[in-house]
Coordinates of C-alpha atoms and ligand atoms in Angstrom, one line a residue:
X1 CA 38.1 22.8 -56.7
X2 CA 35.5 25.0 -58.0
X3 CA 36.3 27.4 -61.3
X4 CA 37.8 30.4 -60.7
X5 CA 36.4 33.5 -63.1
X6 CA 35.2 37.6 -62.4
X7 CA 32.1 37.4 -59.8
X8 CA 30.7 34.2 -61.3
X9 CA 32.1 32.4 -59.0
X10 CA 31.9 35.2 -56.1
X11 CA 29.8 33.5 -53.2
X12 CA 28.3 36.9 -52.2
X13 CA 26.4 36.9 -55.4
X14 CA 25.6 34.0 -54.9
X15 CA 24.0 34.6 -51.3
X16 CA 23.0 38.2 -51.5
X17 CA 19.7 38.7 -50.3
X18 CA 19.5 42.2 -51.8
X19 CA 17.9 42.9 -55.1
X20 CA 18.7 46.2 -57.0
X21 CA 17.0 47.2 -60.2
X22 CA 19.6 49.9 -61.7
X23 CA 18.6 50.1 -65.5
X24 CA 21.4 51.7 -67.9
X25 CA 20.9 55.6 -68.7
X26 CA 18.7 56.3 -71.8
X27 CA 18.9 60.1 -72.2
X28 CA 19.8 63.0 -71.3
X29 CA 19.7 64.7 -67.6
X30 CA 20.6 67.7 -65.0
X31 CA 21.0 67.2 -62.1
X32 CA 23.0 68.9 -58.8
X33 CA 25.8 66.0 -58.6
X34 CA 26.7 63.4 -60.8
X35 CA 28.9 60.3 -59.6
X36 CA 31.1 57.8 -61.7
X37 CA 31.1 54.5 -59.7
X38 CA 28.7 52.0 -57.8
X39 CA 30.9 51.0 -54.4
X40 CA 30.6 51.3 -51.3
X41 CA 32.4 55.2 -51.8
X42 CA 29.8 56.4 -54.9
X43 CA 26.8 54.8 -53.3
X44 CA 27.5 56.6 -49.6
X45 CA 27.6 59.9 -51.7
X46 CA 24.5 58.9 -53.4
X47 CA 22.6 58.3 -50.4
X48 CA 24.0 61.3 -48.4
X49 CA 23.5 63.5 -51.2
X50 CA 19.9 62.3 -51.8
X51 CA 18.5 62.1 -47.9
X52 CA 20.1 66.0 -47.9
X53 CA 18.0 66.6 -50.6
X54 CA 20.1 66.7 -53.7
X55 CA 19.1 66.0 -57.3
X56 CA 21.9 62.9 -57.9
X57 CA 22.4 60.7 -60.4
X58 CA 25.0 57.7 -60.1
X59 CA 26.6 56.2 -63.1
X60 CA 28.1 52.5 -62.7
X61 CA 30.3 50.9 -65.8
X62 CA 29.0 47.2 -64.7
X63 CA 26.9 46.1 -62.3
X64 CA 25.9 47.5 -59.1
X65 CA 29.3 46.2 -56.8
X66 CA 31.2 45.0 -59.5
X67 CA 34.6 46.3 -57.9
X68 CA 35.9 45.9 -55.0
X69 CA 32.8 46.1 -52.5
X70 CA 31.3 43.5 -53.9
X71 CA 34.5 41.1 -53.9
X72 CA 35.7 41.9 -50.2
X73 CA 36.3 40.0 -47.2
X74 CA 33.5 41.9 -45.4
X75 CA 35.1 42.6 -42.2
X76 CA 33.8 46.3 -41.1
X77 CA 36.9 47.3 -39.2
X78 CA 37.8 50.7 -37.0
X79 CA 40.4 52.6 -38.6
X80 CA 43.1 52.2 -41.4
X81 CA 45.8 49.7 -41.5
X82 CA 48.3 51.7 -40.2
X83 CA 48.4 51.9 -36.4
X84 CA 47.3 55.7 -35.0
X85 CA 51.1 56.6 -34.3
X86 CA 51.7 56.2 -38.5
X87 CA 48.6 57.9 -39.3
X88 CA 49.9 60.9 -37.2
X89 CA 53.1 60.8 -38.6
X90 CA 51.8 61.3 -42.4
X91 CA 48.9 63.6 -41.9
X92 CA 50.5 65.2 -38.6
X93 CA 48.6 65.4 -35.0
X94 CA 45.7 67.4 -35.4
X95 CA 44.4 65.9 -39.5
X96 CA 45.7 62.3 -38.1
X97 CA 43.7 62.7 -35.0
X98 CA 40.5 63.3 -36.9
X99 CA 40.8 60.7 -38.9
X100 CA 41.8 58.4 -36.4
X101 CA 38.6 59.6 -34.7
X102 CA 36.0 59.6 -37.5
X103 CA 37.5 56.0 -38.9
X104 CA 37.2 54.8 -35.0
X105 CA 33.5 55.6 -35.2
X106 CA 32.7 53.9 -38.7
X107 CA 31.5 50.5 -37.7
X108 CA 29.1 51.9 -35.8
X109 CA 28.1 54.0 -38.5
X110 CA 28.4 51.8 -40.8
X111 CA 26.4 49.3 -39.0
X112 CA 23.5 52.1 -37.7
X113 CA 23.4 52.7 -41.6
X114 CA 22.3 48.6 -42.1
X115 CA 19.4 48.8 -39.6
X116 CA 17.9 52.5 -40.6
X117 CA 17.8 51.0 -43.9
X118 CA 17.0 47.1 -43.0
X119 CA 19.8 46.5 -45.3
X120 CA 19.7 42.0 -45.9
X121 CA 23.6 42.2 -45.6
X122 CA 23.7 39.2 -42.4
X123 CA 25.1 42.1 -39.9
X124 CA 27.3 40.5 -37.1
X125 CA 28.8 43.2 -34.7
X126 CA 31.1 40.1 -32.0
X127 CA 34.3 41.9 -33.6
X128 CA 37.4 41.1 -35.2
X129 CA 40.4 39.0 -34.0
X130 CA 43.7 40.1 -35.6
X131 CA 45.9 37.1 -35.0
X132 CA 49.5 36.4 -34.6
X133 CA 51.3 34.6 -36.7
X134 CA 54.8 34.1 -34.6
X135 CA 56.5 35.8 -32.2
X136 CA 57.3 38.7 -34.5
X137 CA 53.6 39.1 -35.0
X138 CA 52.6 39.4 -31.3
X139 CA 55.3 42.2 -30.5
X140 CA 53.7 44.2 -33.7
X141 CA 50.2 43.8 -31.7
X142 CA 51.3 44.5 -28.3
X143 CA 52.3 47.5 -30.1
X144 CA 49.2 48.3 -31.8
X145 CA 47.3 47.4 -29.0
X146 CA 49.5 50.2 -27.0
X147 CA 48.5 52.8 -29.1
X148 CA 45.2 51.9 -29.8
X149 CA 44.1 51.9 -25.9
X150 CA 46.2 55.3 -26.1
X151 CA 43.2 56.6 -28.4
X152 CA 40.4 55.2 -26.3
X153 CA 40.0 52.2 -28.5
X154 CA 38.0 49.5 -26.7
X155 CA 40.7 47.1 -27.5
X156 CA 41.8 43.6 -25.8
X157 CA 44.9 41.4 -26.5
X158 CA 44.4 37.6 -26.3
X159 CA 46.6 34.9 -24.9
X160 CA 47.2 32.4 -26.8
X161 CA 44.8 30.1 -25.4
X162 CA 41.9 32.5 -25.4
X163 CA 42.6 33.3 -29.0
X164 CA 42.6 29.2 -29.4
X165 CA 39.2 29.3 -27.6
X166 CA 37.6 31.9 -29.9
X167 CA 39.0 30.8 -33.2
X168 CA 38.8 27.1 -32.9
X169 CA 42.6 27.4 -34.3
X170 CA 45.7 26.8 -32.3
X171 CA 48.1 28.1 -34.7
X172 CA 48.6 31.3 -33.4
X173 CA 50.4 33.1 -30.3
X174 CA 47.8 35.6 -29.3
X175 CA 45.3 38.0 -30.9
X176 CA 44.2 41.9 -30.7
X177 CA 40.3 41.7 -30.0
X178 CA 38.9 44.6 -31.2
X179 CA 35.0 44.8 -30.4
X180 CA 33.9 47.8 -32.3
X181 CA 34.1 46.3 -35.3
X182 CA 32.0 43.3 -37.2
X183 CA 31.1 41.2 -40.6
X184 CA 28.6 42.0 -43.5
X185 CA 28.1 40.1 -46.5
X186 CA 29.5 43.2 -48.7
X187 CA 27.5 42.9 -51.8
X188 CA 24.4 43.1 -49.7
X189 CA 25.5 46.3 -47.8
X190 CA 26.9 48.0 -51.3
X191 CA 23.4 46.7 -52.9
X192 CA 21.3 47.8 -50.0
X193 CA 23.1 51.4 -50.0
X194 CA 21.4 51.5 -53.8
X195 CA 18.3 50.7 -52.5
X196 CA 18.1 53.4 -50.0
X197 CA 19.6 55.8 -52.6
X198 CA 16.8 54.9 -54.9
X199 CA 14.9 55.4 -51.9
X200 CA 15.7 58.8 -50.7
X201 CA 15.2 59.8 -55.0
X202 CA 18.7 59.8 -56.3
X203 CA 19.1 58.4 -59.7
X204 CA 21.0 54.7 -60.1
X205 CA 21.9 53.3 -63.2
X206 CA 24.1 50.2 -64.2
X207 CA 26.1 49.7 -67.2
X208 CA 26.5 52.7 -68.1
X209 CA 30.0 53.3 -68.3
X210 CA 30.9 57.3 -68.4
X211 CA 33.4 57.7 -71.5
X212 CA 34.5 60.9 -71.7
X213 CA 34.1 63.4 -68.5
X214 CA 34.2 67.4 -69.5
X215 CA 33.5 70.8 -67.3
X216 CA 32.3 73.3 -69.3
X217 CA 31.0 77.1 -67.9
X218 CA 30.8 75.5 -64.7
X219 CA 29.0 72.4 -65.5
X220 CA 29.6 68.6 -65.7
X221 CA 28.9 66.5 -67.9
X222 CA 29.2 62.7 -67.8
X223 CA 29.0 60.6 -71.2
X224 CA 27.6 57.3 -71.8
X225 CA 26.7 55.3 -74.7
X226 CA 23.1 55.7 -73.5
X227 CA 23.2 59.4 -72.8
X228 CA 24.7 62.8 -70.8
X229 CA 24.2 63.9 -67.3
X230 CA 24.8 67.5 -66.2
X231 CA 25.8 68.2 -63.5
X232 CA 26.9 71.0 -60.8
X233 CA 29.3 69.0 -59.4
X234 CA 31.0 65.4 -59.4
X235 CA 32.1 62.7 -57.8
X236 CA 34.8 60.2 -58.9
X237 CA 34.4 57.1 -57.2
X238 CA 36.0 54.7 -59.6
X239 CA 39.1 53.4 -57.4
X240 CA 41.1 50.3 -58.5
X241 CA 38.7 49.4 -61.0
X242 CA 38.5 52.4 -63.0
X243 CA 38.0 51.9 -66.5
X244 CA 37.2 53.5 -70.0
X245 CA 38.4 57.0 -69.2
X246 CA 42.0 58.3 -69.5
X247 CA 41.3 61.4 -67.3
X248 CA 41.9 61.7 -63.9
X249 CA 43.1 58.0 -63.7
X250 CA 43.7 57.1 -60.2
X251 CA 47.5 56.1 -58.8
X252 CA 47.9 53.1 -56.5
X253 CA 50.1 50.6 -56.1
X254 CA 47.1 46.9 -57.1
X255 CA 47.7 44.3 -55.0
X256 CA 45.4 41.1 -55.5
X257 CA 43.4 39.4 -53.1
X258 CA 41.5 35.4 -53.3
X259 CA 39.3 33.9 -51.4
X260 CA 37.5 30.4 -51.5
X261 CA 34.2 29.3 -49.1
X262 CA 33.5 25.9 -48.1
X263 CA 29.9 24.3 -48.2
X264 CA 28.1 25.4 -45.1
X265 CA 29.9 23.4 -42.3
X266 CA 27.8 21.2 -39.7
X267 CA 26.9 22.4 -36.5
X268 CA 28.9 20.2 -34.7
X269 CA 32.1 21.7 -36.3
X270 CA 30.3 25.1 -36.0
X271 CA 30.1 25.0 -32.5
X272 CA 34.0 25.0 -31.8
X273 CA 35.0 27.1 -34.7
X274 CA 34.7 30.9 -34.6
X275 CA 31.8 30.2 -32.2
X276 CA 31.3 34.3 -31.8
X277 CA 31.0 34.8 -35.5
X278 CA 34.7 37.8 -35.3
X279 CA 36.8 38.1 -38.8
X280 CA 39.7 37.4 -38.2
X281 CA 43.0 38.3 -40.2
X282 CA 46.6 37.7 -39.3
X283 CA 50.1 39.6 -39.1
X284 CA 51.4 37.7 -41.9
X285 CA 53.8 39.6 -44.7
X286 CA 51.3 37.7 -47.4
X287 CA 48.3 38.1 -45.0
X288 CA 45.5 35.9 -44.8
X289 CA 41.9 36.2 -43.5
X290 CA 39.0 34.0 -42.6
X291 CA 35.5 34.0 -41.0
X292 CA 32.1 32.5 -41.2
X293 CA 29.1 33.4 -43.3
X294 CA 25.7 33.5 -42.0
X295 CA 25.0 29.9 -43.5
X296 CA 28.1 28.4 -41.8
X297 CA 30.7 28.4 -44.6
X298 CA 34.3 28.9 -43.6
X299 CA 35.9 31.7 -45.8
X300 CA 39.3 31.5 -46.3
X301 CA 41.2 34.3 -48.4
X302 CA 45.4 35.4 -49.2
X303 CA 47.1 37.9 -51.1
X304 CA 47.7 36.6 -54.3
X305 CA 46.1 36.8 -58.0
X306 CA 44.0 33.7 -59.4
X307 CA 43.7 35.1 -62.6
X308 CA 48.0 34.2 -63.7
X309 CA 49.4 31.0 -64.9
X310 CA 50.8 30.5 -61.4
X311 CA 47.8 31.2 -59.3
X312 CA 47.4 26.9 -59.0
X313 CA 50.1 27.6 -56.3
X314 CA 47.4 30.2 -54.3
X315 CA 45.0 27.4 -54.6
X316 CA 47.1 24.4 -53.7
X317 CA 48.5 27.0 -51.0
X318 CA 45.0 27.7 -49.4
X319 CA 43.9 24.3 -49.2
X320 CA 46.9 23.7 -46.9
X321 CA 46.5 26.7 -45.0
X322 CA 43.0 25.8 -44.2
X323 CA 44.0 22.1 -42.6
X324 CA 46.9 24.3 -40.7
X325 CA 44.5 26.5 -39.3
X326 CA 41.5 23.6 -38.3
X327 CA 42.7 20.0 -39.5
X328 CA 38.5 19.3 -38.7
X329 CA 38.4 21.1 -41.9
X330 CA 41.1 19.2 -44.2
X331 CA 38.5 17.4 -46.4
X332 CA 36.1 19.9 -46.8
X333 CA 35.4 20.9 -50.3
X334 CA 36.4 24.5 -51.5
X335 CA 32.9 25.2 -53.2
X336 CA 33.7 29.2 -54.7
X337 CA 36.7 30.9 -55.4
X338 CA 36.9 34.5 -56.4
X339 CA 39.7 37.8 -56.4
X340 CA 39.7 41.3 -57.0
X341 CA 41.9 44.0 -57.0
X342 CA 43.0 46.4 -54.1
X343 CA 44.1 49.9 -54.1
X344 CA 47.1 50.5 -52.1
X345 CA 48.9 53.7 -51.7
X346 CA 52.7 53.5 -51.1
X347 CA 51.8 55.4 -47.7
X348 CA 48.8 53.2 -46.8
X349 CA 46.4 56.4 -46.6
X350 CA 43.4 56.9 -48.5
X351 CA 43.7 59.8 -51.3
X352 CA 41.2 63.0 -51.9
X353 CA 42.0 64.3 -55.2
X354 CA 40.5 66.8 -57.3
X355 CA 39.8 65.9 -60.6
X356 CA 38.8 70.0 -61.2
X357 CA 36.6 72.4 -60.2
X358 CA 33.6 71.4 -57.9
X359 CA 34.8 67.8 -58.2
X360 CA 36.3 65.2 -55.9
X361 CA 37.4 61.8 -56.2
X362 CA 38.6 59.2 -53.7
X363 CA 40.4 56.3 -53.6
X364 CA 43.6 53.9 -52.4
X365 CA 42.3 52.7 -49.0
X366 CA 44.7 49.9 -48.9
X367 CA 42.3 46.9 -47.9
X368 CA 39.9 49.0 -45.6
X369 CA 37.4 50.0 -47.7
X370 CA 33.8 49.2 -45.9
X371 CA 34.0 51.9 -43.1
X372 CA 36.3 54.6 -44.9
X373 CA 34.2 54.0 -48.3
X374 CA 31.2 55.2 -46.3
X375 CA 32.6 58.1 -44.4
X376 CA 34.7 59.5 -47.5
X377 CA 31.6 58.9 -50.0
X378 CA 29.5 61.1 -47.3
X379 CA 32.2 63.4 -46.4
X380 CA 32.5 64.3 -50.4
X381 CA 28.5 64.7 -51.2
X382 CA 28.2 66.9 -47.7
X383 CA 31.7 69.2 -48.5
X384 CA 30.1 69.5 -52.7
X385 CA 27.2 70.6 -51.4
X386 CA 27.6 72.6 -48.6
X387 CA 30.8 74.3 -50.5
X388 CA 32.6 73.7 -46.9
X389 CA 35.8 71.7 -47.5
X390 CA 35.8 71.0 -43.6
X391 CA 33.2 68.3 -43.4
X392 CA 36.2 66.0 -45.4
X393 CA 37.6 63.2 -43.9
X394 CA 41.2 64.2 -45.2
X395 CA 42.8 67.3 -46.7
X396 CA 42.4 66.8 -50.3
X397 CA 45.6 66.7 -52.9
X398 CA 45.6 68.3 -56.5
X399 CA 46.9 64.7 -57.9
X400 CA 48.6 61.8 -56.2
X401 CA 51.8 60.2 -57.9
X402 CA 52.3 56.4 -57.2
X403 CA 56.2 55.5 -58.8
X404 CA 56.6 52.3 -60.3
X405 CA 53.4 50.9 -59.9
X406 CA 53.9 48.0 -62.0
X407 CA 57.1 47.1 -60.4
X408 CA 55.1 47.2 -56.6
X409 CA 52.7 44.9 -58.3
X410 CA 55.1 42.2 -59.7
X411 CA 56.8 42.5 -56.4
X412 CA 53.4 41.9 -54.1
X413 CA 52.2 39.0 -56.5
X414 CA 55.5 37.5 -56.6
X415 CA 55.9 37.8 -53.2
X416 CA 52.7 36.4 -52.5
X417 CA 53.4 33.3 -54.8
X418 CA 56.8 32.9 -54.1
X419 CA 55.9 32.7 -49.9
X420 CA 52.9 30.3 -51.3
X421 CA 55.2 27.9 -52.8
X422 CA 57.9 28.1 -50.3
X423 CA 55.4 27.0 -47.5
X424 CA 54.0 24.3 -50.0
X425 CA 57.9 23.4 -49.6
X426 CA 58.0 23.5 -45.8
X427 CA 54.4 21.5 -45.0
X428 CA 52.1 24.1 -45.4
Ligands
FAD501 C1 39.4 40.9 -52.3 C2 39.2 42.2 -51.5 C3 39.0 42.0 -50.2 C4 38.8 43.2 -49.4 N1 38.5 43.0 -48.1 C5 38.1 44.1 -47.3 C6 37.6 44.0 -46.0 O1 37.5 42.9 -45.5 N2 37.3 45.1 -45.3 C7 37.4 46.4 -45.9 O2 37.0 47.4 -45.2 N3 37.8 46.5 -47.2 C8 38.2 45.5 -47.9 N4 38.6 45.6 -49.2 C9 38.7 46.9 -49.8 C10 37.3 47.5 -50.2 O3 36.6 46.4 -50.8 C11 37.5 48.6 -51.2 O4 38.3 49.6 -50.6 C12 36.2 49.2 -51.5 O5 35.3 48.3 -52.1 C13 36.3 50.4 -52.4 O6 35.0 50.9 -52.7 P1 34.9 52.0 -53.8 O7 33.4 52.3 -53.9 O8 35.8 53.1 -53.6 O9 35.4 51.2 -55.2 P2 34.8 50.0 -55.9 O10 33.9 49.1 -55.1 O11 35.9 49.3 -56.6 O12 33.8 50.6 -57.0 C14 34.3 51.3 -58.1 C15 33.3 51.2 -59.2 O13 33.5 52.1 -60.3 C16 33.1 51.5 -61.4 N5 33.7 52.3 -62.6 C17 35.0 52.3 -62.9 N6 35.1 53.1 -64.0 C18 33.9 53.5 -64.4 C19 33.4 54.4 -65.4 N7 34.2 54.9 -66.4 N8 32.1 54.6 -65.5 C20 31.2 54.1 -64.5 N9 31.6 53.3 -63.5 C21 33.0 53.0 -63.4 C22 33.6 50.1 -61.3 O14 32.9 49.2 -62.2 C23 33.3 49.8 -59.9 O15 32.1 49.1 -59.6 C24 38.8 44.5 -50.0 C25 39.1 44.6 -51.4 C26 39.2 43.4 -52.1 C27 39.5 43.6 -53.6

């Protein structure tokens, strides 16, 4: 079982076929915007901002996806977790229905994004399969496939045997087919955004973490050890790994994620496993996801932390899991293992918030970050620039207040270990 540290162990930096050159800041600039954070959120804003001809320059504490986009499962799905009926309910019909609407068209986006930009992120639009689990897990899709066909959505459920057929697996009792949506390799597509940032003239540079954030006679200015940028406006886009500034520190509830990839699998095995390339997820409590890579390696991933004293028990756990799902697979090797942090909300809806004037940040998109990371990123340059609050993807809120976060977070992980042990208990 192969070491489990940060990214060092990550497979997509491993196999990431894009190169970035982002070089920390060395003096001082001014610039029209100025965003904190190199994801899939502050590089959309970045590129936006830059193709619409804005001065930007875009500050990153690490490397160039070190947060979540870069540690992600890579499936590019349409819409939020919650099914359109919840989204409604929080934001009400008319601000539910647009987002419903915009997050329905992201893949595509998303996806038409990759090939303006011949971003090397191994693009596979076949869709994703969300699979059930039990019983239990099949009535909850019948019902999101009810209101998802209510919007429009292309959707399909699966029998059981056809969701056998596509998955190679027959563990589960059916699956909701949805075809708008597809896998990337993430770091490429975060990493490829840079490029075309870089490319359209805005500004990138890596470690450079802002330390102190100040507005001043109506200007910005972001610190770093290396230097100052000035800035009309700014863009927070620091999510669940925000770090090294006290201000404006984003609420959400962090629930951890693993994953581990096997060597590339042999065509043979290939051929009956996830032969039409979907990621595929299922309706689990403690979810779990896997799909292929472009090279043929199964990727298998759970809620639950690797970085604890009990995270043996995700590891043990997934190994199991993975001869459940495709005893073909019971030997193979787990070459990489790697986590990273999400940013849930309590009510499972990304957050606009303002960290003061001619400023937004986003975060908390609860596990959906590749479509709604682009549209808010772009949504935020477009609505700083144009002064025209409307082109945002979601009313923004003064602050948002998470309660008990710590609390949430001991009772996801030790949910998620507890359920990983209790199956260890029960044969798998
Ligand atoms: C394990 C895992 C699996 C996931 N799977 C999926 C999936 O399959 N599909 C999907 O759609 N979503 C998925 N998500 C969610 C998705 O990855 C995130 O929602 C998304 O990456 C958020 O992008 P972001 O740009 O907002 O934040 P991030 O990618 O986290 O970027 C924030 C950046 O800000 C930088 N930063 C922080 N503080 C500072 C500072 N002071 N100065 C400068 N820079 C700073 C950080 O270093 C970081 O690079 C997953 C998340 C995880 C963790």
């Amino acid at each position: 079982m192969a070491k489990v540290s940060e990214n060092d162990s990550n497979l997509w930096h491993k196999t990431c076929a894009e190169r970035v050159s982002a070089p920390p800041l060395k003096t001082d600039t001014t610039v029209d915007l100025v965003i904190v954070g190199g994801g899939f959120t502050g590089l959309s804003a970045a590129l936006h901002a830059a193709e619409a001809g804005a001065s930007v320059c875009l500050l990153e504490a690490r490397e160039i996806g070190y947060g979540g986009s870069g540690r992600n499962v890579g499936l590019a799905n349409a819409g939020l977790w919650l099914p359109p009926d919840d989204i409604r309910a929080h934001l009400g019909q008319q601000a539910g229905d647009r987002l419903i609407v915009l997050l329905a068209g992201a893949p595509a986006y998303v996806y038409d994004l990759i090939a303006r930009h011949d971003i090397a992120c191994e693009p596979v639009r076949n869709g994703t399969l969300h699979c059930a689990h039990s019983a239990a897990g099949l009535a909850d899709l019948r019902n999101r496939h009810a209101q998802l066909a209510a919007t429009g959505a292309p959707v399909a459920l699966l029998s059981a045997g056809d969701t056998a057929k596509r998955t190679g697996s027959d563990a589960f009792h059916g699956a909701l087919f949805d075809p708008r949506a597809g896998t990337i390799q993430p770091l490429g597509y975060v990493r490829g955004l840079a490029r075309a940032a870089q490319a359209a003239g805005a500004q990138i540079h890596g470690n450079s973490p802002v330390v102190e954030l100040s507005h001043q006679d109506g200007t910005w200015s972001a610190r770093t050890p290396g230097g100052a940028v000035r800035a009309r406006a700014l863009i927070q886009a620091t999510n669940a790994y925000h770090q090294g500034l006290n201000t404006h520190v984003p609420a959400y509830v962090p629930v951890h994620y693993f994953q581990y990839a096997t060597a590339p699998l042999p065509d043979r095995l290939r051929a009956t496993i996830l032969p039409g390339g979907e990621g595929c997820w299922d309706t689990a409590l403690v979810m779990s996801s896997f799909r292929m890579d472009a090279a043929g390696r199964m990727i298998i991933g759970a809620m639950g932390d690797l970085g604890h004293f009990a995270s043996g028990i995700h590891t043990a756990w997934v190994r199991r899991k993975l001869a459940q799902l495709f005893p073909v697979l019971a030997d193979q090797p787990l070459q990489l293992g790697w986590h990273g942090r999400i940013a849930m909300t309590s009510d499972h809806i990304p957050k606009i918030t303002r960290p003061g004037p001619n400023a937004l940040a986003a975060h908390g998109y609860s596990g959906r970050g590749i479509g709604p990371g682009t549209m808010f990123g772009k949504g935020m340059a477009e609505a700083l620039l144009s002064g025209d609050e409307s082109k945002l993807p979601i009313a923004p809120v003064v602050d948002h207040v998470e309660r008990v976060t710590g609390v949430q977070q001991a009772y996801f992980e030790t949910g998620a270990t507890l359920m990983h042990l209790i199956k260890a208990r029960v044969g798998y």
